[in-house]
CSV table of C-alpha atoms in Angstrom, one decimal:
chain,number,residue,atom,x,y,z
A,1,ASP,CA,2.8,25.5,4.7
A,2,SER,CA,4.1,22.9,2.7
A,3,GLY,CA,0.5,21.1,2.0
A,4,VAL,CA,2.2,18.0,3.1
A,5,THR,CA,0.5,16.6,6.4
A,6,GLN,CA,1.8,13.9,8.8
A,7,THR,CA,0.9,12.4,11.7
A,8,PRO,CA,1.6,11.7,14.6
A,9,LYS,CA,3.6,14.8,15.1
A,10,HIS,CA,5.4,12.3,18.3
A,11,LEU,CA,5.8,9.0,19.0
A,12,ILE,CA,7.2,7.5,21.9
A,13,THR,CA,7.3,3.4,22.0
A,14,ALA,CA,9.3,0.8,23.5
A,15,THR,CA,12.2,-1.5,21.9
A,16,GLY,CA,10.4,-4.3,20.0
A,17,GLN,CA,7.2,-3.1,19.0
A,18,ARG,CA,5.8,-1.7,15.6
A,19,VAL,CA,4.5,1.6,14.5
A,20,THR,CA,2.8,3.5,11.3
A,21,LEU,CA,3.3,6.5,10.4
A,22,ARG,CA,0.9,8.4,7.7
A,23,CYS,CA,1.5,10.8,5.2
A,24,SER,CA,-1.0,13.0,3.0
A,25,PRO,CA,0.9,14.6,-0.1
A,26,ARG,CA,0.1,17.9,-1.1
A,27,SER,CA,-2.9,17.8,-3.6
A,28,GLY,CA,-2.3,16.4,-7.1
A,29,ASP,CA,1.3,15.0,-5.8
A,30,LEU,CA,1.8,11.6,-7.3
A,31,SER,CA,5.0,11.0,-5.7
A,32,VAL,CA,5.7,10.2,-2.1
A,33,TYR,CA,9.4,10.2,-0.6
A,34,TRP,CA,10.1,9.1,3.2
A,35,TYR,CA,13.2,10.1,4.7
A,36,GLN,CA,15.2,9.2,8.1
A,37,GLN,CA,16.7,12.4,9.7
A,38,SER,CA,19.3,11.5,12.7
A,39,LEU,CA,21.7,13.6,14.9
A,40,ASP,CA,24.7,11.3,13.3
A,41,GLN,CA,23.7,9.8,9.9
A,42,GLY,CA,22.1,13.2,8.5
A,43,LEU,CA,19.3,13.0,6.4
A,44,GLN,CA,18.8,9.8,4.6
A,45,PHE,CA,16.4,8.5,1.6
A,46,LEU,CA,14.2,5.3,2.5
A,47,ILE,CA,12.0,5.0,-0.5
A,48,GLN,CA,9.7,6.5,-3.2
A,49,TYR,CA,6.4,5.7,-4.3
A,50,TYR,CA,5.1,7.0,-7.4
A,51,ASN,CA,1.4,6.6,-8.3
A,52,GLY,CA,0.7,3.7,-5.8
A,53,GLU,CA,4.1,1.9,-6.8
A,54,GLU,CA,7.5,1.7,-5.5
A,55,ARG,CA,9.8,3.5,-7.8
A,56,ALA,CA,13.1,3.9,-5.8
A,57,LYS,CA,14.6,2.6,-2.6
A,58,GLY,CA,17.7,4.3,-0.2
A,59,ASN,CA,18.5,3.1,2.6
A,60,ILE,CA,15.9,1.2,4.3
A,61,LEU,CA,15.9,-1.5,6.9
A,62,GLU,CA,14.6,-4.7,6.5
A,63,ARG,CA,12.1,-3.8,9.4
A,64,PHE,CA,10.8,-1.1,7.4
A,65,SER,CA,8.3,-0.9,5.1
A,66,ALA,CA,5.8,1.4,3.2
A,67,GLN,CA,3.0,1.2,0.9
A,68,GLN,CA,0.9,4.4,-1.1
A,69,PHE,CA,-2.7,3.9,-1.1
A,70,PRO,CA,-5.3,4.9,-4.1
A,71,ASP,CA,-6.2,7.9,-2.6
A,72,LEU,CA,-2.1,8.7,-2.9
A,73,HIS,CA,-1.3,8.9,0.9
A,74,SER,CA,1.3,6.8,2.3
A,75,GLU,CA,2.3,4.8,5.2
A,76,LEU,CA,5.9,3.9,6.5
A,77,ASN,CA,5.6,0.6,8.9
A,78,LEU,CA,8.4,0.2,11.8
A,79,SER,CA,8.6,-2.9,13.1
A,80,SER,CA,11.0,-5.0,15.7
A,81,LEU,CA,11.8,-1.0,16.8
A,82,GLU,CA,15.2,-0.7,18.4
A,83,LEU,CA,16.9,2.4,20.2
A,84,GLY,CA,18.7,3.0,16.9
A,85,ASP,CA,15.5,4.3,15.2
A,86,SER,CA,14.8,7.2,17.3
A,87,ALA,CA,14.9,9.8,14.7
A,88,LEU,CA,13.2,12.0,12.5
A,89,TYR,CA,10.9,10.8,9.8
A,90,PHE,CA,10.0,13.4,6.8
A,91,CYS,CA,7.6,12.5,4.2
A,92,ALA,CA,8.1,14.4,1.1
A,93,SER,CA,5.6,14.9,-2.0
A,94,ARG,CA,6.7,15.8,-5.8
A,95,GLY,CA,4.4,16.5,-8.5
A,96,GLY,CA,5.6,14.6,-11.3
A,97,LEU,CA,9.1,12.4,-12.2
A,98,ALA,CA,10.9,15.5,-14.1
A,99,VAL,CA,13.0,17.6,-12.0
A,100,ASP,CA,10.3,19.2,-9.8
A,101,THR,CA,10.4,20.5,-6.4
A,102,GLN,CA,10.4,18.0,-3.3
A,103,TYR,CA,7.7,19.9,-0.6
A,104,PHE,CA,8.8,18.4,2.7
A,105,GLY,CA,6.2,17.7,5.8
A,106,PRO,CA,6.5,19.0,9.6
A,107,GLY,CA,8.0,15.2,10.5
A,108,THR,CA,7.0,12.4,12.8
A,109,ARG,CA,9.6,12.5,15.8
A,110,LEU,CA,10.1,8.5,17.0
A,111,THR,CA,11.4,7.7,20.3
A,112,VAL,CA,12.0,4.4,21.1
A,113,LEU,CA,12.8,4.0,24.9
B,1,THR,CA,28.8,6.4,1.3
B,2,GLN,CA,28.0,10.2,1.9
B,3,LEU,CA,28.1,12.3,-1.9
B,4,LEU,CA,27.7,15.5,-0.3
B,5,GLU,CA,30.2,17.4,1.9
B,6,GLN,CA,29.3,21.0,3.5
B,7,SER,CA,31.8,23.0,5.3
B,8,PRO,CA,32.0,24.5,7.9
B,9,GLN,CA,29.7,22.2,9.9
B,10,PHE,CA,29.1,24.5,12.4
B,11,LEU,CA,29.2,28.5,12.2
B,12,SER,CA,28.1,31.3,14.7
B,13,ILE,CA,28.4,34.9,13.8
B,14,GLN,CA,27.3,38.3,14.8
B,15,GLU,CA,24.4,39.9,13.0
B,16,GLY,CA,25.5,42.2,9.6
B,17,GLU,CA,28.4,39.6,8.9
B,18,ASN,CA,28.9,37.7,5.3
B,19,LEU,CA,29.3,34.3,5.3
B,20,THR,CA,29.8,31.6,2.6
B,21,VAL,CA,28.8,27.8,3.2
B,22,TYR,CA,30.1,25.3,0.7
B,23,CYS,CA,28.8,22.0,-0.4
B,24,ASN,CA,31.3,19.4,-2.4
B,25,SER,CA,31.2,16.3,-4.4
B,26,SER,CA,33.2,14.3,-6.4
B,27,SER,CA,30.3,13.3,-8.1
B,28,VAL,CA,28.3,15.5,-11.2
B,29,PHE,CA,25.0,16.3,-10.3
B,30,SER,CA,22.0,17.1,-12.8
B,31,SER,CA,20.6,19.7,-10.4
B,32,LEU,CA,21.4,20.6,-6.9
B,33,GLN,CA,18.9,21.9,-4.5
B,34,TRP,CA,19.5,23.9,-0.9
B,35,TYR,CA,17.3,23.6,1.6
B,36,ARG,CA,16.8,25.7,5.5
B,37,GLN,CA,15.6,23.6,8.0
B,38,GLU,CA,14.6,25.1,11.6
B,39,PRO,CA,14.0,22.8,14.7
B,40,GLY,CA,11.0,20.9,14.3
B,41,GLU,CA,10.0,21.5,10.9
B,42,GLY,CA,10.7,20.0,7.8
B,43,PRO,CA,13.3,21.7,5.2
B,44,VAL,CA,12.1,24.0,2.9
B,45,LEU,CA,13.2,24.5,-0.4
B,46,LEU,CA,15.5,28.0,-1.3
B,47,VAL,CA,16.5,27.0,-4.7
B,48,THR,CA,17.5,25.0,-7.2
B,49,VAL,CA,20.5,25.4,-9.6
B,50,VAL,CA,20.9,22.8,-12.5
B,51,THR,CA,23.3,24.7,-14.7
B,52,GLY,CA,27.1,24.6,-14.5
B,53,GLY,CA,28.3,28.1,-13.5
B,54,GLU,CA,24.6,29.0,-12.6
B,55,VAL,CA,24.2,32.1,-10.1
B,56,LYS,CA,21.0,32.8,-8.5
B,57,LYS,CA,20.2,35.6,-5.9
B,58,LEU,CA,17.4,35.3,-3.6
B,59,LYS,CA,17.4,38.5,-1.9
B,60,ARG,CA,20.7,38.5,0.4
B,61,LEU,CA,21.5,34.8,-0.3
B,62,THR,CA,23.4,34.0,-3.5
B,63,PHE,CA,23.7,30.4,-5.1
B,64,GLN,CA,26.5,29.4,-7.3
B,65,PHE,CA,26.6,25.8,-8.9
B,66,GLY,CA,30.1,24.8,-9.8
B,67,ASP,CA,31.1,24.6,-13.9
B,68,ALA,CA,31.7,21.0,-13.8
B,69,ARG,CA,28.3,20.7,-11.5
B,70,LYS,CA,30.2,18.9,-8.8
B,71,ASP,CA,30.2,21.7,-6.1
B,72,SER,CA,28.3,24.6,-4.8
B,73,SER,CA,27.9,27.7,-2.1
B,74,LEU,CA,25.6,29.8,-0.4
B,75,HIS,CA,26.8,33.1,0.2
B,76,ILE,CA,24.8,35.5,3.1
B,77,THR,CA,25.1,39.1,3.1
B,78,ALA,CA,24.3,40.8,5.9
B,79,ALA,CA,23.5,38.0,8.2
B,80,GLN,CA,20.4,38.4,10.2
B,81,PRO,CA,18.8,36.6,13.6
B,82,GLY,CA,16.2,34.9,10.6
B,83,ASP,CA,18.6,33.2,8.9
B,84,THR,CA,19.5,31.1,12.0
B,85,GLY,CA,18.7,27.4,10.9
B,86,LEU,CA,20.2,24.4,9.4
B,87,TYR,CA,21.0,24.3,5.6
B,88,LEU,CA,21.2,21.3,3.5
B,89,CYS,CA,22.5,20.9,-0.1
B,90,ALA,CA,21.2,17.6,-1.8
B,91,GLY,CA,22.1,16.8,-5.1
B,92,GLU,CA,20.3,14.5,-7.7
B,93,SER,CA,22.2,12.5,-10.3
B,94,ALA,CA,22.1,9.2,-12.6
B,95,TYR,CA,24.7,8.1,-10.0
B,96,THR,CA,22.2,8.6,-6.9
B,97,GLY,CA,19.0,7.4,-9.2
B,98,PHE,CA,17.3,10.6,-10.6
B,99,GLN,CA,14.0,11.6,-8.4
B,100,LYS,CA,16.1,10.8,-5.4
B,101,LEU,CA,18.1,13.5,-3.3
B,102,VAL,CA,21.1,13.3,-1.7
B,103,PHE,CA,21.6,15.1,1.0
B,104,GLY,CA,24.2,16.9,2.3
B,105,THR,CA,25.6,16.8,5.7
B,106,GLY,CA,24.5,20.3,6.9
B,107,THR,CA,25.7,23.4,8.1
B,108,ARG,CA,24.2,24.9,11.1
B,109,LEU,CA,24.1,28.5,11.3
B,110,LEU,CA,23.2,30.6,13.8
B,111,VAL,CA,23.5,34.5,13.8
B,112,SER,CA,23.5,36.7,17.2
B,113,PRO,CA,21.9,39.9,17.3
């Protein structure tokens, strides 16, 4: 158990819909990262938040957005869903900004039908 | 652009055999990490290497960081069925953006009894 929790574990929805994925980092970790893992693209970095502020952006679509709340939990919002958005979405947390370990949550499997 | 190429993509071996997985890039990384991921779970960190030429051992696993910090290898001695999983290398650098991991293409290992 990494100490990072993600909900829900599975999500099945239809094209055009909007969903919210939730992540609670390890106790005390200020950084939260979101990744997307699909069969054809591998594990891709989406976005990072540090203590409530956006810190780095990766290959995140404009239809996707994220935020980190004062209690440090984070949400990833995916809208106007397409079939190609079906993937595993992982959250990872990290203690500080220096080189350090990222601890991954168990992921949310999103299926868009 | 995929910065980290792993080889082989798939490896199916018998228990007791040795194997090596390679992670190569044309870019220099300040640190490189190896993860193992099992189905339905998030990646779990195995090791972090930061110094060119560094060798780290974790029981039957030996990790090496290339002298130029552009490549790495993972060697498993006497593989066991419990070693089965997806092995991912991930790098962090000024080019990718510090604190942002770029993951390799992955090596799927199957060890049969």
